[in-house]
Short mmCIF file of C-alpha atoms and ligand atoms in Angstrom, two decimals:
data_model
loop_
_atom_site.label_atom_id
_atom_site.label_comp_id
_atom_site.label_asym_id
_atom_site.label_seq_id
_atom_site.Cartn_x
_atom_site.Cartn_y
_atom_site.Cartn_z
CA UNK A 6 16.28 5.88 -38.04
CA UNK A 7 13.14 6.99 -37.50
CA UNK A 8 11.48 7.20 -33.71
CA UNK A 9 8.56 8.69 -31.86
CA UNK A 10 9.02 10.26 -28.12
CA UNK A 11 6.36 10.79 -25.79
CA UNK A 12 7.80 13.92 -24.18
CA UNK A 13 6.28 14.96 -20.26
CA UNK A 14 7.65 17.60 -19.38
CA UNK A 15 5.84 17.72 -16.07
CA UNK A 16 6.33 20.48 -13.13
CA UNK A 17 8.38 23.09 -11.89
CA UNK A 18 12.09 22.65 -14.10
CA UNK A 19 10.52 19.69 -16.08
CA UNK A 20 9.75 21.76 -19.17
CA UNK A 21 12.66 23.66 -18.93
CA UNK A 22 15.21 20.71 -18.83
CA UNK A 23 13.31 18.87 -20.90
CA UNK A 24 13.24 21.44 -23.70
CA UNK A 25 17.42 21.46 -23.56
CA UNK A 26 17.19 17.79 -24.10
CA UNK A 27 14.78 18.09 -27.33
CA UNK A 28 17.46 20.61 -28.88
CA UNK A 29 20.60 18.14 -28.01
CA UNK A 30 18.46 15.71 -29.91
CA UNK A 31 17.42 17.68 -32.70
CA UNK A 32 21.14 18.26 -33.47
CA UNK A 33 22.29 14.62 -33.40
CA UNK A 34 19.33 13.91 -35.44
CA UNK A 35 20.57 16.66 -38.00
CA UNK A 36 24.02 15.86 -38.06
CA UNK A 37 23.50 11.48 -37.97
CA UNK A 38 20.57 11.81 -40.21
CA UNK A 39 17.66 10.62 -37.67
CA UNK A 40 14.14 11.54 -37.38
CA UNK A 41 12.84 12.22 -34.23
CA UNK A 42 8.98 13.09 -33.70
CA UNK A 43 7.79 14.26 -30.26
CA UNK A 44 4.14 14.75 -28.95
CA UNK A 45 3.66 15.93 -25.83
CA UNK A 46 1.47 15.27 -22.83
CA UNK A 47 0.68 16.72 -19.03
CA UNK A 48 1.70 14.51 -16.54
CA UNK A 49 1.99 15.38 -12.43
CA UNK A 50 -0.02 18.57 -10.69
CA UNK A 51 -0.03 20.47 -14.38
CA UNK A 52 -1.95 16.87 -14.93
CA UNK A 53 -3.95 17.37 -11.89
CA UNK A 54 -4.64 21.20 -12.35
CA UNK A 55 -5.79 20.60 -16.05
CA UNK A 56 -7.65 17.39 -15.76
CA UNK A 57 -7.62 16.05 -12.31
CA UNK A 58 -5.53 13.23 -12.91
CA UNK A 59 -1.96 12.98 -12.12
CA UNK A 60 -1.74 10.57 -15.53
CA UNK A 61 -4.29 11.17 -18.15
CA UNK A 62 -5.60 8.20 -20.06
CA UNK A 63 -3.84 10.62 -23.25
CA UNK A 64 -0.93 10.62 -21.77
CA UNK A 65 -0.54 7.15 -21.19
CA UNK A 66 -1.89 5.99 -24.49
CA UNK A 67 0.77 7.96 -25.87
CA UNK A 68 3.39 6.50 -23.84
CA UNK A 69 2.48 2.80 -24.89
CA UNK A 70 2.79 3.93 -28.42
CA UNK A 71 5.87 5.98 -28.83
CA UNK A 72 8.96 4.13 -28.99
CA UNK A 73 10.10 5.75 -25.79
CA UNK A 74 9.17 8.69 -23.35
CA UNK A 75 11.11 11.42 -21.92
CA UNK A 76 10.22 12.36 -18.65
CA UNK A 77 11.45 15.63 -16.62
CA UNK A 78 10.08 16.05 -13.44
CA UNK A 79 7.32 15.87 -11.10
CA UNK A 80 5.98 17.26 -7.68
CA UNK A 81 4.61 20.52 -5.94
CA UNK A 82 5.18 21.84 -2.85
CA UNK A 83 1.70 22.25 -2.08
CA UNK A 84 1.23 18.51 -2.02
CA UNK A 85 4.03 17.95 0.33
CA UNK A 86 3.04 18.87 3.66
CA UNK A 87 -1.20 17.25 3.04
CA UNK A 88 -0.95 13.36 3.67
CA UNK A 89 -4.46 14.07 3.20
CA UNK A 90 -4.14 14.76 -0.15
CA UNK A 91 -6.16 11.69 -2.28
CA UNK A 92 -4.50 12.52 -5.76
CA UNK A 93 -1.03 13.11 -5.84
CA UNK A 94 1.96 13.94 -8.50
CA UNK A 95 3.63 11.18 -7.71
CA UNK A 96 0.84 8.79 -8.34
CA UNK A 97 1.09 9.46 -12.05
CA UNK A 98 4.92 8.49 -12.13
CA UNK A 99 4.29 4.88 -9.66
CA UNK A 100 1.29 4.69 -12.21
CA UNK A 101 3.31 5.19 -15.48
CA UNK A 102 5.77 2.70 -14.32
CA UNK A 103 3.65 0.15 -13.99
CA UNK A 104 1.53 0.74 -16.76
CA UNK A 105 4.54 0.38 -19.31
CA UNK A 106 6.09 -2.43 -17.07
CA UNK A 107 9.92 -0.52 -16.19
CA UNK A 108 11.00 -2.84 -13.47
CA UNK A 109 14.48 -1.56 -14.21
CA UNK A 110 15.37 2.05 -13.25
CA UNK A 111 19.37 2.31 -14.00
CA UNK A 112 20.98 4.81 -12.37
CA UNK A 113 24.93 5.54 -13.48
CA UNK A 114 26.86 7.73 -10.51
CA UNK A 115 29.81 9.03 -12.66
CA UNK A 116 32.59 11.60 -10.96
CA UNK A 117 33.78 14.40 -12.81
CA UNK A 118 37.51 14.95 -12.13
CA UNK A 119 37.00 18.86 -12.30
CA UNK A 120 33.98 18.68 -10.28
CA UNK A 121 35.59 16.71 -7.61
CA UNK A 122 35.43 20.04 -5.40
CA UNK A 123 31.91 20.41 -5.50
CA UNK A 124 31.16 17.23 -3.18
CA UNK A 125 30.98 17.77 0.37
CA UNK A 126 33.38 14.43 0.36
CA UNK A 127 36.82 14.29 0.44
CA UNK A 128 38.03 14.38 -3.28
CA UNK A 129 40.65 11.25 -3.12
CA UNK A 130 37.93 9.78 -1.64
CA UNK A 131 35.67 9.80 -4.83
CA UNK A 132 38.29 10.26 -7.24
CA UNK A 133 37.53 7.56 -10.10
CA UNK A 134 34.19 6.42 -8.49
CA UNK A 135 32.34 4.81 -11.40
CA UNK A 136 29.72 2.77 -10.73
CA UNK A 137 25.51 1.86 -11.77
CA UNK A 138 22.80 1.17 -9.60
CA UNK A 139 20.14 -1.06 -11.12
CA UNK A 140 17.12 -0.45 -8.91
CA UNK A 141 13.90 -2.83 -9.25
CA UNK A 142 11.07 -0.37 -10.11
CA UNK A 143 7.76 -1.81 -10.09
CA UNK A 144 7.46 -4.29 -7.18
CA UNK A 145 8.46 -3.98 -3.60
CA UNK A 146 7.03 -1.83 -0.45
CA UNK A 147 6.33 0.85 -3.45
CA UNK A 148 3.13 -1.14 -4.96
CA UNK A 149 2.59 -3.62 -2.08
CA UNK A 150 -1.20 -3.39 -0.63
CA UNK A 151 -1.89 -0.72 1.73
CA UNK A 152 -4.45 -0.51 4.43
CA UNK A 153 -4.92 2.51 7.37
CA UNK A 154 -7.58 3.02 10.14
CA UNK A 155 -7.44 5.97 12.32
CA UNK A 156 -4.44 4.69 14.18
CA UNK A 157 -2.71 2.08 11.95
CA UNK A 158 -1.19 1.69 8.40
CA UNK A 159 0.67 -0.81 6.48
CA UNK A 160 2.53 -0.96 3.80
CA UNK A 161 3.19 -4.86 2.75
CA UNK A 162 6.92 -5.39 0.54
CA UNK A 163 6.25 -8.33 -1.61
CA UNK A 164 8.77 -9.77 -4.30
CA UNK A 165 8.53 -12.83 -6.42
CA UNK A 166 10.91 -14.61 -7.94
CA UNK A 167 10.50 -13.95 -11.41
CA UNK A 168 10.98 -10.38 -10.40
CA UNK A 169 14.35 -10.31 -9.00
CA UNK A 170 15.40 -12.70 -12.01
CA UNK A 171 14.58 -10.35 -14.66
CA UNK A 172 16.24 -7.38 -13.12
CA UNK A 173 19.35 -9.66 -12.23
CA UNK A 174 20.07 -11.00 -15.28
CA UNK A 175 19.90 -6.86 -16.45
CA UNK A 176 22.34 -6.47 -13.93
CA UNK A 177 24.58 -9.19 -14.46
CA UNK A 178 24.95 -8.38 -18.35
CA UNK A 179 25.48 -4.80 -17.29
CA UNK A 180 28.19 -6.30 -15.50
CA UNK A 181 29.60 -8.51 -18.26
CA UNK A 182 30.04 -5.14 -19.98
CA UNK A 183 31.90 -3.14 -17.14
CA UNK A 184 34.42 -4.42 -14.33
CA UNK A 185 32.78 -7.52 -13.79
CA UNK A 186 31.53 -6.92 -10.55
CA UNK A 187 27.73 -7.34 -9.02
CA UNK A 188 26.71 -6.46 -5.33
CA UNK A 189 23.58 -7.08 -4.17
CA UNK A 190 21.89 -5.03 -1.51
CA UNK A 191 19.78 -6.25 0.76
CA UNK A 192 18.72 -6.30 4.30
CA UNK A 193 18.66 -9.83 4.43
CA UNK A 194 19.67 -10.44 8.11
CA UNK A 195 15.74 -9.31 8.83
CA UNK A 196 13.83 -9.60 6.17
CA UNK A 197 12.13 -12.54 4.37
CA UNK A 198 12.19 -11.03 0.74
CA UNK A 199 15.39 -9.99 0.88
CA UNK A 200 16.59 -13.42 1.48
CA UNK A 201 14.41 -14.54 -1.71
CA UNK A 202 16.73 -12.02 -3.66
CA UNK A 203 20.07 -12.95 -2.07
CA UNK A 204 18.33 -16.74 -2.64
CA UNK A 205 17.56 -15.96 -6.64
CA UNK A 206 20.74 -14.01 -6.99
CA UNK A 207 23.23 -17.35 -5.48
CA UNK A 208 21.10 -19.67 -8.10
CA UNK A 209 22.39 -17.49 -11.10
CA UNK A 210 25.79 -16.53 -9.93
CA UNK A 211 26.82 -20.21 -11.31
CA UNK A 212 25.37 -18.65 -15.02
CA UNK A 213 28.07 -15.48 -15.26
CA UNK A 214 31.48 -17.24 -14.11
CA UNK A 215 32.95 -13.98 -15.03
CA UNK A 216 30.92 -11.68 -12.58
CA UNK A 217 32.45 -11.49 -9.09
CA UNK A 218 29.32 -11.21 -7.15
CA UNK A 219 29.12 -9.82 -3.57
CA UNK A 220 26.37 -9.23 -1.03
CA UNK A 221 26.11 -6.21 1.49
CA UNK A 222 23.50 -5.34 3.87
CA UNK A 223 21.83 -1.72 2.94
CA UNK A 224 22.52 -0.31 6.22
CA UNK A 225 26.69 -0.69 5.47
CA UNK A 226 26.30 0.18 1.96
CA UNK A 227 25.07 3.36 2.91
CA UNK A 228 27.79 3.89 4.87
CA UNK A 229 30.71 2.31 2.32
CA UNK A 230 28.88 4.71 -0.83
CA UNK A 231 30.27 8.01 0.97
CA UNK A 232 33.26 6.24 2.96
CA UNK A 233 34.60 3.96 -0.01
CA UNK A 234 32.90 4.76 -3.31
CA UNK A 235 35.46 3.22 -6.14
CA UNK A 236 34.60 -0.41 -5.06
CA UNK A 237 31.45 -0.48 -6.75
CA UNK A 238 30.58 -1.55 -10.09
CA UNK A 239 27.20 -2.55 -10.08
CA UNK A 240 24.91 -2.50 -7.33
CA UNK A 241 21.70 -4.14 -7.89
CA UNK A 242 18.68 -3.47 -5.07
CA UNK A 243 14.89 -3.51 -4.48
CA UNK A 244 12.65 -0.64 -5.34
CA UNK A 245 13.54 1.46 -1.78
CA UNK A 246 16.80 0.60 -1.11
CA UNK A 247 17.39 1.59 -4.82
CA UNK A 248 15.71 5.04 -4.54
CA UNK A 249 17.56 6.07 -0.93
CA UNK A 250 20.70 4.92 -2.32
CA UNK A 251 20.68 7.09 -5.34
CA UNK A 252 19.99 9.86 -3.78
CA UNK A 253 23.11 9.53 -1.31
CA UNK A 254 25.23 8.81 -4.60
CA UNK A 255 24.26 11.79 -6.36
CA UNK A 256 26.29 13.53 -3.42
CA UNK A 257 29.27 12.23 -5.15
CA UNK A 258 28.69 13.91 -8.86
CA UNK A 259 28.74 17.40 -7.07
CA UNK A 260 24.91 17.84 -8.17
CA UNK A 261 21.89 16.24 -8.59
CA UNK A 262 21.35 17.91 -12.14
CA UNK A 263 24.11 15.78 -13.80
CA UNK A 264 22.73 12.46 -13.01
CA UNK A 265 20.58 11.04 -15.94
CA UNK A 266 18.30 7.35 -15.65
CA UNK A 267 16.98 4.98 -17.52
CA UNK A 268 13.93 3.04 -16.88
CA UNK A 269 13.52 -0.11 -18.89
CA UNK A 270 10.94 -2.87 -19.22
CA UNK A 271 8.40 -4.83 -21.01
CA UNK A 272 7.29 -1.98 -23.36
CA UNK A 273 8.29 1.28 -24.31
CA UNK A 274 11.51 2.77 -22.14
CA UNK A 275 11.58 6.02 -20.02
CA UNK A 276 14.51 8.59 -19.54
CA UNK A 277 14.47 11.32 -16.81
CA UNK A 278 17.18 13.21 -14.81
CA UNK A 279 17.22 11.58 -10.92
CA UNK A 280 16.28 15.24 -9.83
CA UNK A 281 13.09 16.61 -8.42
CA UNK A 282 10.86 19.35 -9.81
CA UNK A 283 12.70 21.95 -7.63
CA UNK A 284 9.82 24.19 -7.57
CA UNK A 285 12.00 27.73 -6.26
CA UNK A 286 13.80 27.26 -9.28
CA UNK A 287 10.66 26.91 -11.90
CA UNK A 288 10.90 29.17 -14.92
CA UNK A 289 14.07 31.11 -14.28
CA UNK A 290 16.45 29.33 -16.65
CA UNK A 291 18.52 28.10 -13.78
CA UNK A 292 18.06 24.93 -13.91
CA UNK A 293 21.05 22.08 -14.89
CA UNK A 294 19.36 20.76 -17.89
CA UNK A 295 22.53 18.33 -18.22
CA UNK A 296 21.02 15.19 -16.29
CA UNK A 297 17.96 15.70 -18.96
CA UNK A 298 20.30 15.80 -21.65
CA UNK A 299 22.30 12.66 -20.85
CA UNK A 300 19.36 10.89 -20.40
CA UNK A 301 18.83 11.40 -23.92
CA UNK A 302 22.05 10.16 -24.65
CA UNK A 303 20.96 6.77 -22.19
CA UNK A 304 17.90 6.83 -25.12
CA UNK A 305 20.14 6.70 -27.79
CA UNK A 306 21.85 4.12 -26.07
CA UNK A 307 18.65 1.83 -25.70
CA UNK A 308 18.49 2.58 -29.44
CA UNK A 309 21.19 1.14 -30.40
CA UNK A 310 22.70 4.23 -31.28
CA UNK A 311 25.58 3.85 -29.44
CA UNK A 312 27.56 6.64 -31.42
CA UNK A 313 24.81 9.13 -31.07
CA UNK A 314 25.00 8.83 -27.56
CA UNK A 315 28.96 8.89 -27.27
CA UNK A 316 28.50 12.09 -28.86
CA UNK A 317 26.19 13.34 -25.89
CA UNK A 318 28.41 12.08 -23.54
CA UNK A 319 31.43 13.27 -24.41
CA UNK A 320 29.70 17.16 -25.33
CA UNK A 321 29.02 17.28 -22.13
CA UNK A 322 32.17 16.49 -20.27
CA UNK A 323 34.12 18.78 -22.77
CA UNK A 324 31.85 21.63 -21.87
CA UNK A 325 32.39 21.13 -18.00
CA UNK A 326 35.29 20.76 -18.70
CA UNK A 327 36.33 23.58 -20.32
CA UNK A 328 34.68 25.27 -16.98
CA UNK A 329 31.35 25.68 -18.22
CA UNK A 330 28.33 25.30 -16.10
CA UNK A 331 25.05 26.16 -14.80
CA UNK A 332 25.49 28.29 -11.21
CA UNK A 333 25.13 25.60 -9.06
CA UNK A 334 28.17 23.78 -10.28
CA UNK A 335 30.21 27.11 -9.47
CA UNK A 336 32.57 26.94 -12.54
CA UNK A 337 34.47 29.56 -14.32
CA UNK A 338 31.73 30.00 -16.90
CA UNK A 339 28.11 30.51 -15.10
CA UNK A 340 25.10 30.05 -17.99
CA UNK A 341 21.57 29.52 -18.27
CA UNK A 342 19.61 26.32 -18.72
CA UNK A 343 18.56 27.40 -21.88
CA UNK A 344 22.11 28.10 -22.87
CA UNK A 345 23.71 25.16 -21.83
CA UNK A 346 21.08 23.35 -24.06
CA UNK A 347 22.27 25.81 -27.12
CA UNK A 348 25.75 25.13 -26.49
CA UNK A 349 25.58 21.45 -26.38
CA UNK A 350 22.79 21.53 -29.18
CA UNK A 351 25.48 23.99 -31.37
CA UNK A 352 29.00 21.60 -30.44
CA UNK A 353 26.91 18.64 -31.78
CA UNK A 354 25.51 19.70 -34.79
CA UNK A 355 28.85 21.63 -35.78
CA UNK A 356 30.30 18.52 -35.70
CA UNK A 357 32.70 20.97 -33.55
CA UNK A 358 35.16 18.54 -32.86
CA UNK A 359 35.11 20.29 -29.19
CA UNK A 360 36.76 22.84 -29.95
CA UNK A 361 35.27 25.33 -27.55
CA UNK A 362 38.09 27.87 -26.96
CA UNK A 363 38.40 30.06 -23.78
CA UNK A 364 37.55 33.24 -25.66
CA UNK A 365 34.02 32.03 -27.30
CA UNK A 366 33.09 30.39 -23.68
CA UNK A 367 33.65 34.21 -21.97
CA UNK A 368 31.60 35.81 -24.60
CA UNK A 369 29.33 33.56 -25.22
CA UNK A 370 29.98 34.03 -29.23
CA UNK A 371 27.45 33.58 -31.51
CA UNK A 372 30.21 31.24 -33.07
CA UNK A 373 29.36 29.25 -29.52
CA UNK A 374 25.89 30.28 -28.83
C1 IPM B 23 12.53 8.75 -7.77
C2 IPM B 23 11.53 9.55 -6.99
C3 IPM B 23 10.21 8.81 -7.01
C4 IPM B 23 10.41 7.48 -6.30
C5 IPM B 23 9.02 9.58 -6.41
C6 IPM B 23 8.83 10.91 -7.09
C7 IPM B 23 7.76 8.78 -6.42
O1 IPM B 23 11.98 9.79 -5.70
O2 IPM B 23 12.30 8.54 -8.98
O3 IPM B 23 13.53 8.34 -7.21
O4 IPM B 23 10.36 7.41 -5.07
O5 IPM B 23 10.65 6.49 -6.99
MG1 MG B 24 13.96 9.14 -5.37
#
């Protein structure tokens, strides 16, 4: 197969993570005889700092016509703390999504059994928790019209119907595939569009007679995600909901740099870890460049490469765990990004059969590395 990825690698960690990815890739295209071609382009304050604009016209031209982008991160502290500030990072991310039409960011929250430690939760608590939020991307309080004067501001949520539907019926099928269970968040004891999705969501139930489909008010479900996390399968939620939510879940994985997404739509689809640009960390190889590299493996997926993407997968867990990590995780073994990229890259083109032995993970063999 042959396919062409827009890579942006974007600020602070972006490149670095995003560079880890591109040499997990490289292997599986070696060793499953693929052809991947990447081009490049600034997105976020690099964007701004080079050319003004959070999203060059380039870079989205190049987006529309690769056959799917890789994303790693965006934001800069200086940008934070001016709501002044006219152009901003994050415009060229809200403006990327809409541009390639991803109204559906999916978001798996997987638990690690020998990471279980590293959550400030109780680990029978999230034990086993397993679940995907499908969060609606490109409608909602997000792109609604906005007005200030000196002393007011609003931000309007709209939804139509057609929106919800097409997300749903994502959701639902997601379902079909997993324990058969749909929940629908929504805050639809006071608000008007959240009783058009609970509304669009009861009209297709009827559709999936195999999908047990429940409804919870956002305000619990925060609560129930830390309190009672194995119940969920698949949550599906509007644009803000979606983002707070994931957030809170990525508590449960132990760190935000294992927790890839996928962003899908009406044209090309976009990959990028859930994490920020983590600016202190920028250019020190510190970074976990393992979210970035499974959401390669989630662009295999949408491929149709669903062997490829095993592969990434199941790399990964092996090397955490044989103990293996970057320093935040705390394991045995403490490497670099850059390493953690190598190893992964090395295990999959090897063919290894994961057989990464205790002695090669202390010294970081060449064998290994
Ligand atoms: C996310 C981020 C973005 C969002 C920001 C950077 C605009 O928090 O992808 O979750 O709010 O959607
Ligand atoms: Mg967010």
């Amino acid at each position: 197969m042959k396919k062409t990825i827009a890579i942006l690698p974007g600020d602070g960690i972006g490149p670095e993570v995003t560079a880890q990815a591109v040499k997990v890739l490289d292997a599986i295209g070696e060793r499953f005889q693929h052809q991947f071609f990447y081009n490049t382009a600034l997105v976020g304050a690099i964007a701004i700092d080079k050319t003004g604009d959070p999203l060059p016209q380039a870079t989205l031209d190049l987006c529309l016509s690769a056959d799917a982008v890789l994303f790693g991160a965006i934001g800069d502290p200086k940008y934070d703390n001016d709501p002044g500030a006219k152009v901003r990072p994050e415009q060229g991310l809200l403006r990327l999504r809409k541009s390639l039409g991803l109204f559906a960011n999916i978001r798996p929250v997987t638990t690690y059994s020998t990471l279980l430690h590293l959550s400030p939760l109780r680990p029978e608590r999230i034990k086993g928790a397993d679940f995907v939020i499908f969060r609606e991307l490109t409608g909602g309080i997000y792109f609604g019209e906005k007005s200030r004067d000196a002393v007011k501001a609003q931000d309007l949520c709209v939804y139509h119907d057609y929106e919800i539907e097409r997300i749903a019926k994502l959701a639902f099928e997601a379902a079909q595939k997993r324990r058969k269970k749909l929940l629908l968040v929504d805050k639809a004891n006071v608000l008007e569009t959240s009783r058009l999705w609970r509304e669009v969501v009861q009209r297709m139930a009827p559709s999936y007679p195999d999908i047990e489909v429940g409804y919870m008010f956002v305000d619990n479900a925060a609560m129930q995600i830390i309190q009672w996390p194995t119940q969920f399968d698949v949550i599906l939620t509007e644009n803000m909901f979606g983002d707070i939510l994931s957030d809170e879940a990525s508590v449960l994985a132990g760190s935000m740099g294992l927790l890839p997404s996928a962003s899908i739509g009406e044209r090309s689809a976009l990959f990028e870890p859930i994490h920020g640009s983590y600016p202190q960390a920028a250019g020190q190889d510190v970074a976990n460049p393992m979210a970035a590299i499974l959401s390669a493996g989630m662009m295999l997926d949408h491929f149709g490469l669903k062997e490829e993407a095993t592969t990434i997968y199941r790399t990964t867990k092996h090397v955490l765990e044989k103990g293996v990590g970057t320093q935040e995780l705390d394991l045995q073994y403490a490497y670099s990004c850059s390493q953690i990229g190598d190893l992964i890259a090395h295990l999959i083109s090897d063919a290894a059969d994961l057989n990464l032995d205790q002695q090669q993970t202390t010294e970081r063999t060449s064998t290994i590395i």
